[in-house]
Amino acid sequence: MALTDKWLKAHLNKPQEKRFEKAHREGLSVRVSLNGAVTFQYRYYLRDRKKYDRATIGYYPEMSLAAATAELPRLKVMLAEGKNPKLELASSRIYEAEKLTLDQLFTKWYEEYCSKKKKAHEEHRRTYEIHVKQKIGKLVAENITRPVFLELLNPIIKTYPSIAERIIINLRQMYEWARLHQIADADPLRDITAKKVGIESGQDTRFFSEKEMMWFFTALEKTRIEEKNKMFIELSLHYACRPAELRFTEVEHVNLDFGTWNVPWQNHKIGKKTKQPIVRPIIPEIKKLWERAIELSGSHKWIFTNRGTSAQIDRSAIPASIRCIENYWRKKLKVNGEPIKYNPFCAYTLRKTARTNFANFGEWAVCEKMIGHKLPGESDKYDYNTYSEKMRPIYQKWYDYTQQVRSGNSKVVKISSQK
């Protein structure tokens, strides 16, 4: 019976009455010691010496079954060339002792590049620790083959495709950086992309209809999420801003006297290119939300913070709150006693809903400025107007419209909420 990961896990670190071996295929087997250490080994025949010999390939779980199997073709080539795989592996281990493991290479890349270039670098590090480190982190980075990476990625692709895509992007950047700095030569992920491994990245066209807006507001009011998170979501819908623009908002960025919210160029997507801030107006009705958000803040710096701390609100907090709204929407809201047909949404659904409706109230170019888009052509090189005052009437009309929908005075189907 061939080896399986389940069998290996079942015998790992489990005391045994005696040492034993279990064969896999093509000469690959494992040796299990008295204390449960599992070692991959390759059994082969030396024609010149007319005897069988064994070479240690690696140790489980540092080396996976797939990685050990992937070593067989290389060992067979050594044997065909008249070399002894045991001696070749022993000499290569002396050389490889000087090479970096994947953990060491990732740490070096993270400290020298990722932490300095990526705003969400802590999330990238955490993704690596959760999904990569424990499985292949101790392997020599240059020796990890493509099948090993694909074995790691396939389960993640099925469950968390966006995380799998992040892993691919980060590891490709890491290997490219390592080659550029002459730290490593191999690049097993060079031509691997999200699309090639089956991750769909089609454009999401989801936005709220007028009916769905009313249902959304009802669920937002009724669901039991923190008040500051509700305000974060309301401001996201009002401004059509990116979630990060609110997450990185500091108290000093909001001028309630002049009625403006300043998003520094470092805090928005196109800021690196334009070096210009986004200055959005604060209408009187929305001023109350800002005042309350500042009042609830546990920090003198950040407006939106984690519960009971002064730390900036986590990136995961708002998606979690949206899931609570979705659950209420799906389970509690009814029309004529029947559940409402529900379609999932995310923070960017709010952004698309607002931008779609902005078009009814103002000029295209101003609407694009409101959501932080770069205008086409050379306009951004010559036009440094913030358009803040031109945004103000659009935001006012959009707010008035949302309140009309919220109060049920528009042409939408009345709903009931199950307690």
Coordinates of C-alpha atoms in Angstrom, one line a residue:
M1 CA 0.0 0.0 0.0
A2 CA 1.4 3.4 -1.0
L3 CA 2.3 6.1 1.5
T4 CA -0.2 8.8 2.2
D5 CA 0.0 12.1 4.2
K6 CA -2.6 10.6 6.6
W7 CA -0.4 7.6 7.3
L8 CA 2.7 9.8 7.8
K9 CA 0.8 12.1 10.2
A10 CA -0.5 9.1 12.1
H11 CA 3.0 7.7 12.8
L12 CA 4.9 11.0 13.3
N13 CA 6.3 11.4 16.8
K14 CA 4.5 8.2 18.0
P15 CA 6.6 5.8 20.0
Q16 CA 7.2 2.5 18.2
E17 CA 8.1 -1.0 19.6
K18 CA 10.8 -1.3 16.9
R19 CA 12.2 0.6 13.9
F20 CA 10.6 -0.3 10.6
E21 CA 10.4 0.7 7.0
K22 CA 7.4 1.2 4.7
A23 CA 7.9 1.2 0.9
H24 CA 6.1 3.7 -1.4
R25 CA 7.1 3.3 -5.0
E26 CA 10.1 3.7 -7.4
G27 CA 12.5 3.0 -4.5
L28 CA 11.1 5.6 -2.2
S29 CA 10.3 4.5 1.3
V30 CA 10.2 5.9 4.9
R31 CA 12.0 4.7 8.0
V32 CA 10.2 5.2 11.3
S33 CA 12.4 5.3 14.4
L34 CA 11.6 4.2 17.9
N35 CA 10.6 7.7 18.9
G36 CA 8.5 8.2 15.8
A37 CA 10.9 10.2 13.6
V38 CA 10.0 9.8 10.0
T39 CA 12.7 9.8 7.4
F40 CA 12.4 9.6 3.6
Q41 CA 14.9 7.4 1.9
Y42 CA 15.7 6.1 -1.6
R43 CA 16.7 2.5 -2.2
Y44 CA 18.7 1.8 -5.3
Y45 CA 21.1 -0.8 -6.9
L46 CA 24.8 0.0 -7.6
R47 CA 25.8 -2.1 -10.6
D48 CA 29.5 -1.6 -10.2
R49 CA 29.4 -2.8 -6.6
K50 CA 26.6 -5.3 -7.2
K51 CA 24.7 -4.3 -4.0
Y52 CA 21.7 -2.2 -2.8
D53 CA 22.2 1.0 -0.9
R54 CA 20.0 3.7 0.6
A55 CA 20.2 7.5 0.6
T56 CA 18.4 9.8 3.1
I57 CA 16.3 12.3 1.1
G58 CA 14.8 14.3 4.0
Y59 CA 12.7 14.3 7.1
Y60 CA 8.9 14.6 7.5
P61 CA 7.2 17.0 8.0
E62 CA 9.9 19.4 6.9
M63 CA 9.8 17.6 3.6
S64 CA 6.4 16.6 2.3
L65 CA 5.6 13.4 0.6
A66 CA 5.2 15.3 -2.7
A67 CA 8.6 16.9 -2.2
A68 CA 10.2 13.6 -1.6
T69 CA 8.6 12.1 -4.7
A70 CA 9.7 15.1 -6.7
E71 CA 13.3 14.2 -5.8
L72 CA 13.2 10.8 -7.5
P73 CA 13.9 11.9 -11.1
R74 CA 17.0 13.8 -10.0
L75 CA 18.3 10.8 -8.0
K76 CA 17.7 8.4 -10.9
V77 CA 19.7 10.7 -13.2
M78 CA 22.6 10.6 -10.7
L79 CA 22.4 6.8 -10.7
A80 CA 22.3 6.7 -14.6
E81 CA 25.5 8.8 -14.7
G82 CA 27.3 6.4 -12.5
K83 CA 27.2 8.5 -9.3
N84 CA 26.2 7.3 -5.9
P85 CA 23.1 9.3 -4.8
K86 CA 24.1 8.9 -1.1
L87 CA 27.5 10.5 -1.6
E88 CA 26.0 13.2 -3.9
L89 CA 23.3 14.1 -1.4
A90 CA 25.8 14.2 1.4
S91 CA 28.1 16.6 -0.4
S92 CA 25.2 18.8 -1.6
R93 CA 24.0 19.1 2.0
I94 CA 27.3 20.6 3.0
Y95 CA 26.8 23.2 0.2
E96 CA 23.1 23.7 1.0
A97 CA 23.8 24.3 4.6
E98 CA 25.0 27.8 3.5
K99 CA 21.8 28.4 1.5
L100 CA 18.7 30.1 2.9
T101 CA 15.6 28.2 3.9
L102 CA 12.3 29.6 2.6
D103 CA 11.7 31.1 6.1
Q104 CA 15.0 32.8 6.1
L105 CA 14.6 34.1 2.5
F106 CA 11.0 35.4 3.3
T107 CA 12.3 37.1 6.5
K108 CA 15.1 38.8 4.5
W109 CA 12.7 39.9 1.7
Y110 CA 10.1 41.1 4.3
E111 CA 12.5 43.2 6.3
E112 CA 14.4 44.7 3.3
Y113 CA 11.5 45.2 0.8
C114 CA 8.0 44.2 1.8
S115 CA 7.8 46.1 5.1
K116 CA 9.1 49.3 3.4
K117 CA 7.0 49.1 0.2
K118 CA 3.6 47.6 1.2
K119 CA 1.2 49.3 3.5
A120 CA -0.5 46.0 4.4
H121 CA 2.9 44.3 5.0
E122 CA 1.8 42.8 8.4
E123 CA -1.1 41.0 6.7
H124 CA 1.3 39.6 4.0
R125 CA 3.6 38.3 6.8
R126 CA 0.6 36.8 8.7
T127 CA -0.6 35.1 5.5
Y128 CA 2.8 33.5 5.0
E129 CA 2.9 32.3 8.7
I130 CA -0.5 30.8 8.5
H131 CA -0.4 29.1 5.1
V132 CA 3.2 28.6 4.1
K133 CA 5.6 28.6 7.1
Q134 CA 4.5 25.4 8.9
K135 CA 4.4 23.3 5.7
I136 CA 7.5 24.2 3.6
G137 CA 9.2 27.0 5.5
K138 CA 12.2 24.9 6.6
L139 CA 13.0 23.7 3.1
V140 CA 15.9 25.3 1.2
A141 CA 14.3 28.0 -0.9
E142 CA 16.3 27.2 -4.1
N143 CA 15.4 23.5 -3.9
I144 CA 11.6 23.8 -3.6
T145 CA 10.1 22.6 -6.9
R146 CA 6.9 23.7 -8.6
P147 CA 5.0 20.6 -7.7
V148 CA 5.7 21.3 -4.0
F149 CA 4.3 24.8 -4.4
L150 CA 1.2 23.6 -6.3
E151 CA 0.5 21.0 -3.6
L152 CA 0.6 23.8 -1.1
L153 CA -1.6 26.1 -3.1
N154 CA -4.3 23.7 -4.4
P155 CA -6.3 23.4 -1.2
I156 CA -6.1 27.1 -0.6
I157 CA -7.3 27.9 -4.1
K158 CA -10.5 25.9 -3.5
T159 CA -11.3 27.6 -0.2
Y160 CA -9.6 31.0 -0.2
P161 CA -8.8 32.0 -3.8
S162 CA -7.9 35.6 -2.9
I163 CA -5.4 34.4 -0.3
A164 CA -3.9 31.9 -2.7
E165 CA -3.5 34.8 -5.2
R166 CA -1.7 36.9 -2.5
I167 CA 0.7 34.0 -1.8
I168 CA 1.6 33.6 -5.4
I169 CA 2.2 37.3 -5.9
N170 CA 4.3 37.6 -2.8
L171 CA 6.4 34.5 -3.4
R172 CA 7.0 35.5 -7.0
Q173 CA 8.1 38.9 -5.9
M174 CA 10.4 37.4 -3.2
Y175 CA 12.1 35.1 -5.7
E176 CA 12.5 37.9 -8.2
W177 CA 14.0 40.1 -5.5
A178 CA 16.4 37.3 -4.4
R179 CA 17.6 36.8 -8.0
L180 CA 18.1 40.6 -8.5
H181 CA 20.2 40.7 -5.3
Q182 CA 22.1 37.5 -6.1
I183 CA 20.8 35.7 -3.0
A184 CA 19.2 32.8 -4.9
D185 CA 19.2 31.6 -8.5
A186 CA 16.0 29.5 -8.7
D187 CA 12.6 30.9 -9.4
P188 CA 10.0 28.0 -9.4
L189 CA 7.0 30.4 -9.6
R190 CA 8.3 32.6 -12.5
D191 CA 5.5 31.8 -15.0
I192 CA 2.8 30.8 -12.4
T193 CA -0.1 33.2 -12.3
A194 CA -3.5 33.2 -10.5
K195 CA -5.2 32.6 -13.8
K196 CA -3.0 29.6 -14.7
V197 CA -3.9 27.9 -11.4
G198 CA -7.6 28.4 -11.9
I199 CA -8.3 31.6 -9.8
E200 CA -11.0 33.6 -11.5
S201 CA -10.5 37.3 -11.4
G202 CA -13.5 38.6 -13.3
Q203 CA -14.8 42.1 -12.6
D204 CA -17.4 42.2 -9.9
T205 CA -20.4 44.2 -11.1
R206 CA -22.5 44.0 -7.9
F207 CA -24.1 47.3 -6.7
F208 CA -27.3 47.9 -4.8
S209 CA -30.6 48.7 -6.5
E210 CA -33.0 51.1 -4.7
K211 CA -34.8 48.2 -3.1
E212 CA -31.6 46.6 -1.9
M213 CA -30.4 50.0 -0.4
M214 CA -33.5 50.1 1.7
W215 CA -33.0 46.5 2.8
F216 CA -29.3 47.3 3.5
F217 CA -30.2 50.2 5.7
T218 CA -32.7 48.2 7.7
A219 CA -30.2 45.4 8.3
L220 CA -27.5 47.9 9.2
E221 CA -29.7 49.5 11.9
K222 CA -31.0 46.2 13.3
T223 CA -27.9 44.1 13.4
R224 CA -25.8 44.0 16.6
I225 CA -22.4 45.3 15.5
E226 CA -20.4 48.1 17.2
E227 CA -21.6 51.6 16.7
K228 CA -18.2 52.8 15.3
N229 CA -18.3 50.0 12.7
K230 CA -21.8 51.0 11.6
M231 CA -20.5 54.6 11.2
F232 CA -17.5 53.3 9.2
I233 CA -19.9 51.5 6.8
E234 CA -22.2 54.5 6.5
L235 CA -19.3 56.8 5.7
S236 CA -18.0 54.2 3.2
L237 CA -21.4 54.4 1.4
H238 CA -21.7 58.2 1.6
Y239 CA -18.2 58.9 0.3
A240 CA -17.7 55.9 -2.0
C241 CA -14.2 55.8 -0.6
R242 CA -11.8 52.9 -0.4
P243 CA -11.9 51.1 3.0
A244 CA -8.2 51.9 3.6
E245 CA -8.8 55.6 3.3
L246 CA -11.0 55.5 6.4
R247 CA -8.8 53.0 8.2
F248 CA -5.8 55.3 7.9
T249 CA -7.8 58.5 8.8
E250 CA -6.3 60.4 11.7
V251 CA -8.1 63.0 13.9
E252 CA -6.0 65.8 12.3
H253 CA -7.2 64.8 8.8
V254 CA -10.7 65.9 9.7
N255 CA -11.4 69.6 9.9
L256 CA -14.9 70.0 11.3
D257 CA -14.7 73.8 11.4
F258 CA -14.0 74.1 7.6
G259 CA -16.0 70.9 6.8
T260 CA -13.3 68.9 5.0
W261 CA -11.8 65.4 5.2
N262 CA -8.3 65.4 3.9
V263 CA -6.9 62.1 2.6
P264 CA -3.1 62.5 2.3
W265 CA -1.5 61.2 -0.9
Q266 CA 0.2 58.5 1.1
N267 CA -3.2 57.0 2.1
H268 CA -4.9 56.6 -1.2
K269 CA -4.3 54.3 -4.2
I270 CA -3.2 56.9 -6.9
G271 CA -1.3 59.1 -4.4
K272 CA 2.1 57.7 -5.3
K273 CA 1.6 58.9 -8.9
T274 CA -0.2 62.2 -8.3
K275 CA 1.4 63.2 -4.9
Q276 CA -1.9 65.0 -4.3
P277 CA -4.4 64.5 -1.5
I278 CA -8.1 63.9 -1.9
V279 CA -10.1 66.6 -0.2
R280 CA -13.7 65.7 0.4
P281 CA -16.3 68.0 1.9
I282 CA -18.2 67.3 5.1
I283 CA -21.9 68.2 4.8
P284 CA -23.7 69.2 8.0
E285 CA -25.6 65.9 8.3
I286 CA -22.4 63.8 8.0
K287 CA -20.5 66.1 10.4
K288 CA -22.5 64.4 13.2
L289 CA -21.1 61.0 12.2
W290 CA -17.5 62.3 12.3
E291 CA -18.1 63.9 15.7
R292 CA -19.4 60.7 17.1
A293 CA -16.7 58.6 15.6
I294 CA -14.0 60.9 17.1
E295 CA -15.8 60.7 20.5
L296 CA -15.8 56.9 20.4
S297 CA -12.2 56.7 19.3
G298 CA -9.8 55.2 21.9
S299 CA -6.9 57.0 20.4
H300 CA -5.6 60.6 20.0
K301 CA -4.4 59.6 16.6
W302 CA -6.7 57.2 14.8
I303 CA -10.4 57.9 14.4
F304 CA -11.4 54.2 13.9
T305 CA -9.8 51.9 16.5
N306 CA -10.2 48.3 17.7
R307 CA -12.5 47.8 20.6
G308 CA -11.1 49.0 23.9
T309 CA -7.7 49.9 22.5
S310 CA -5.9 52.8 20.8
A311 CA -4.7 50.6 17.9
Q312 CA -5.9 51.4 14.4
I313 CA -8.9 49.3 13.4
D314 CA -8.0 45.9 11.9
R315 CA -8.5 45.4 8.2
S316 CA -10.7 42.4 9.0
A317 CA -13.1 44.3 11.3
I318 CA -15.3 45.8 8.5
P319 CA -15.6 42.6 6.4
A320 CA -16.7 40.8 9.7
S321 CA -19.3 43.5 10.3
I322 CA -20.6 43.2 6.8
R323 CA -21.0 39.4 7.3
C324 CA -23.2 40.2 10.3
I325 CA -25.3 42.5 8.2
E326 CA -25.5 39.8 5.5
N327 CA -26.6 37.2 8.1
Y328 CA -29.4 39.5 9.3
W329 CA -30.5 40.4 5.8
R330 CA -30.6 36.7 4.8
K331 CA -32.3 35.4 7.9
K332 CA -34.5 38.1 9.3
L333 CA -35.7 40.4 6.5
K334 CA -39.0 39.5 4.7
V335 CA -41.3 40.9 2.1
N336 CA -45.0 39.8 2.5
G337 CA -43.8 37.1 4.9
E338 CA -41.3 35.6 2.4
P339 CA -37.5 35.8 2.8
I340 CA -35.8 38.3 0.5
K341 CA -33.7 37.0 -2.4
Y342 CA -30.2 37.6 -1.2
N343 CA -27.0 38.3 -3.1
P344 CA -23.7 38.6 -1.2
F345 CA -21.9 41.9 -1.1
C346 CA -18.7 43.5 0.2
A347 CA -17.3 46.9 1.0
Y348 CA -16.7 47.7 -2.6
T349 CA -20.4 47.1 -3.4
L350 CA -21.0 50.3 -1.3
R351 CA -18.4 52.1 -3.3
K352 CA -19.9 51.0 -6.6
T353 CA -23.5 51.8 -5.5
A354 CA -22.5 55.4 -4.5
R355 CA -20.5 56.0 -7.7
T356 CA -23.3 54.7 -9.9
N357 CA -25.7 57.2 -8.2
F358 CA -23.3 60.1 -8.2
A359 CA -23.7 60.2 -12.0
N360 CA -27.3 61.4 -11.5
F361 CA -26.2 64.4 -9.5
G362 CA -23.0 65.9 -11.0
E363 CA -20.3 66.0 -13.7
W364 CA -18.4 62.9 -14.7
A365 CA -15.0 64.4 -13.9
V366 CA -16.0 65.6 -10.5
C367 CA -17.6 62.2 -9.7
E368 CA -14.3 60.5 -10.6
K369 CA -12.4 62.9 -8.3
M370 CA -14.8 62.1 -5.5
I371 CA -13.9 58.4 -5.6
G372 CA -10.2 59.0 -6.0
H373 CA -9.8 58.0 -9.6
K374 CA -7.1 59.4 -11.9
L375 CA -8.5 61.4 -14.8
P376 CA -7.4 60.3 -18.3
G377 CA -4.8 62.2 -20.3
E378 CA -2.5 64.8 -18.9
S379 CA -5.1 66.6 -16.8
D380 CA -3.5 65.5 -13.5
K381 CA -0.2 67.1 -14.5
Y382 CA -1.7 70.6 -14.9
D383 CA -5.0 70.6 -12.9
Y384 CA -4.4 70.7 -9.1
N385 CA -7.9 71.8 -8.1
T386 CA -9.3 69.6 -5.4
Y387 CA -12.9 70.1 -6.7
S388 CA -14.0 70.0 -3.0
E389 CA -16.7 72.6 -3.4
K390 CA -18.0 71.0 -6.6
M391 CA -18.3 67.8 -4.7
R392 CA -20.4 69.3 -1.9
P393 CA -23.7 69.6 -3.7
I394 CA -23.3 66.1 -5.1
Y395 CA -22.7 64.7 -1.7
Q396 CA -25.7 66.6 -0.4
K397 CA -28.0 65.3 -3.1
W398 CA -26.7 61.8 -2.6
Y399 CA -27.3 62.0 1.2
D400 CA -30.9 63.4 0.7
Y401 CA -31.6 60.5 -1.7
T402 CA -30.3 57.8 0.7
Q403 CA -32.4 59.3 3.5
Q404 CA -35.4 59.2 1.3
V405 CA -34.7 55.5 0.5
R406 CA -34.0 54.8 4.2
S407 CA -37.2 56.3 5.4
G408 CA -39.3 54.3 2.9
N409 CA -40.5 57.3 1.0
S410 CA -39.2 56.1 -2.4
K411 CA -40.8 53.6 -4.7
V412 CA -39.6 50.4 -3.0
V413 CA -41.3 47.3 -1.6
K414 CA -42.1 47.6 2.1
I415 CA -40.3 45.1 4.3
S416 CA -40.7 43.6 7.7
S417 CA -38.1 42.4 10.1
Q418 CA -38.4 39.2 12.0
K419 CA -37.4 39.5 15.7

